[in-house]
Amino acid sequence: MNNYMEKMKKTEKFIREKITNIPKIAIILGSGLGSLADEIENKTILEYKDIPNFPISTVAGHKGELIFGTLENIPIIAMNGRFHYYEGYDLKETTYPIRIFKLLGVETLILTNAAGGINETFKKGDLMIITDQLSFFAESVLRGPNMDEFGERFIDMSSAYDKEYIEKLKEAMMEVKDDYQTGVYAYMKGPTYETPAEIRALRTLGADAVGMSTVPEAVVAHHSGIKCAGITCITNMAAGVTNEILTHEDVKETALKAEDNFKKVVKNFIKKI
Ligand code: HPA
């Protein structure tokens, strides 16, 4: 564990040497939000491969860069390319950047992602504010000796997604389109999409959407006192909800169509916090 802390300190030091004023808001750009990176001004880009001890993204189409700059004149850090468990990283690696954010003084984390719609009232292209999460089928990212430097062993999860942020996200959504959704995001490890039976089970358990990211990041952020906001793009209806066969191509295509609204919501939101 000390070794892990030493690794992180080295990463932190490298970033602090490159960036003088470190923003308090970090945004993880999920599928479909990558082009928000183009709208960031006054950019300094650090490629993951150049940051000591940083994991490197392996998914085709996912970039690997930390962007420091401003969006709507507000200082932000954008993580363009995230780390998924299904890529083969262990959970500590997938959430390494979040702990680095904490060391750098980040206070707000905006998590964005693509997910399958489980709630039958949802439709492809909808945006959903994440109000809570389900992750029964995956081990906790906090398993193992507790990192006391970051937070306590046993943490309350009743406001993993900050309640005030949820209200602000609703306002931000209303300014873009009034048919937004709210709901529970279920985490599955992937890389297969779920089976129809799994989706029926998840619906019974109370899930509205399902995806392969976000939950480990939200848990680590919440553990260390970073406030989280989560927005999901429903890129497809989950397996078995319709007769459509799921493909990554379709997921990407829908994400692209929803991108403009998605970007507007994020920009509206950061002006409110
Ligand atoms: N399941 C899991 N992850 C996803 C999905 C899905 O249906 N769509 C986009 N990411």
PDB file of N, CA and C and ligand atoms in Angstrom, residues 114-116 193-194 210-212 235-239 246 251, ligand 1:
ATOM      1  N   ALA A 114     -21.972   5.875 -21.464  1.00  0.00           N
ATOM      2  CA  ALA A 114     -23.022   5.336 -22.332  1.00  0.00           C
ATOM      3  C   ALA A 114     -23.563   4.097 -21.636  1.00  0.00           C
ATOM      4  N   ALA A 115     -24.863   3.858 -21.769  1.00  0.00           N
ATOM      5  CA  ALA A 115     -25.425   2.678 -21.113  1.00  0.00           C
ATOM      6  C   ALA A 115     -26.633   2.175 -21.882  1.00  0.00           C
ATOM      7  N   GLY A 116     -27.013   0.949 -21.563  1.00  0.00           N
ATOM      8  CA  GLY A 116     -28.205   0.358 -22.156  1.00  0.00           C
ATOM      9  C   GLY A 116     -29.416   0.706 -21.294  1.00  0.00           C
ATOM     10  N   TYR A 193     -22.082  -7.710 -23.606  1.00  0.00           N
ATOM     11  CA  TYR A 193     -23.319  -7.078 -23.175  1.00  0.00           C
ATOM     12  C   TYR A 193     -24.060  -8.138 -22.366  1.00  0.00           C
ATOM     13  N   GLU A 194     -25.054  -7.716 -21.636  1.00  0.00           N
ATOM     14  CA  GLU A 194     -25.741  -8.630 -20.732  1.00  0.00           C
ATOM     15  C   GLU A 194     -26.644  -9.587 -21.513  1.00  0.00           C
ATOM     16  N   VAL A 210     -27.820   0.164 -17.668  1.00  0.00           N
ATOM     17  CA  VAL A 210     -26.700  -0.725 -17.352  1.00  0.00           C
ATOM     18  C   VAL A 210     -25.481  -0.360 -18.199  1.00  0.00           C
ATOM     19  N   GLY A 211     -24.332  -0.352 -17.528  1.00  0.00           N
ATOM     20  CA  GLY A 211     -23.101  -0.038 -18.246  1.00  0.00           C
ATOM     21  C   GLY A 211     -21.893  -0.678 -17.582  1.00  0.00           C
ATOM     22  N   MET A 212     -20.726  -0.440 -18.175  1.00  0.00           N
ATOM     23  CA  MET A 212     -19.509  -1.136 -17.735  1.00  0.00           C
ATOM     24  C   MET A 212     -18.458  -0.197 -17.139  1.00  0.00           C
ATOM     25  N   THR A 235     -27.647   4.685 -25.020  1.00  0.00           N
ATOM     26  CA  THR A 235     -27.262   4.501 -26.430  1.00  0.00           C
ATOM     27  C   THR A 235     -28.020   3.365 -27.107  1.00  0.00           C
ATOM     28  N   ASN A 236     -28.666   2.552 -26.310  1.00  0.00           N
ATOM     29  CA  ASN A 236     -29.406   1.405 -26.867  1.00  0.00           C
ATOM     30  C   ASN A 236     -30.351   0.906 -25.796  1.00  0.00           C
ATOM     31  N   MET A 237     -31.355   0.181 -26.193  1.00  0.00           N
ATOM     32  CA  MET A 237     -32.148  -0.502 -25.174  1.00  0.00           C
ATOM     33  C   MET A 237     -31.394  -1.793 -24.849  1.00  0.00           C
ATOM     34  N   ALA A 238     -31.360  -2.146 -23.570  1.00  0.00           N
ATOM     35  CA  ALA A 238     -30.561  -3.288 -23.118  1.00  0.00           C
ATOM     36  C   ALA A 238     -31.078  -4.595 -23.742  1.00  0.00           C
ATOM     37  N   ALA A 239     -30.254  -5.626 -23.642  1.00  0.00           N
ATOM     38  CA  ALA A 239     -30.545  -6.903 -24.305  1.00  0.00           C
ATOM     39  C   ALA A 239     -31.938  -7.424 -23.957  1.00  0.00           C
ATOM     40  N   LEU A 246     -27.440  -6.073 -30.202  1.00  0.00           N
ATOM     41  CA  LEU A 246     -26.563  -4.974 -29.760  1.00  0.00           C
ATOM     42  C   LEU A 246     -25.228  -5.021 -30.474  1.00  0.00           C
ATOM     43  N   VAL A 251     -24.048   1.542 -30.713  1.00  0.00           N
ATOM     44  CA  VAL A 251     -23.864   2.303 -29.474  1.00  0.00           C
ATOM     45  C   VAL A 251     -23.136   3.609 -29.796  1.00  0.00           C
TER      46      VAL A 251
HETATM   47  N1  HPA B   1     -24.799  -2.826 -21.587  1.00  0.00           N
HETATM   48  C1  HPA B   1     -23.628  -2.537 -20.989  1.00  0.00           C
HETATM   49  N2  HPA B   1     -22.883  -1.490 -21.324  1.00  0.00           N
HETATM   50  C2  HPA B   1     -23.342  -0.674 -22.295  1.00  0.00           C
HETATM   51  C3  HPA B   1     -24.552  -0.919 -22.945  1.00  0.00           C
HETATM   52  C4  HPA B   1     -25.317  -2.047 -22.568  1.00  0.00           C
HETATM   53  O1  HPA B   1     -26.410  -2.342 -23.114  1.00  0.00           O
HETATM   54  N3  HPA B   1     -24.704   0.081 -23.866  1.00  0.00           N
HETATM   55  C5  HPA B   1     -23.626   0.895 -23.744  1.00  0.00           C
HETATM   56  N4  HPA B   1     -22.789   0.439 -22.791  1.00  0.00           N
END
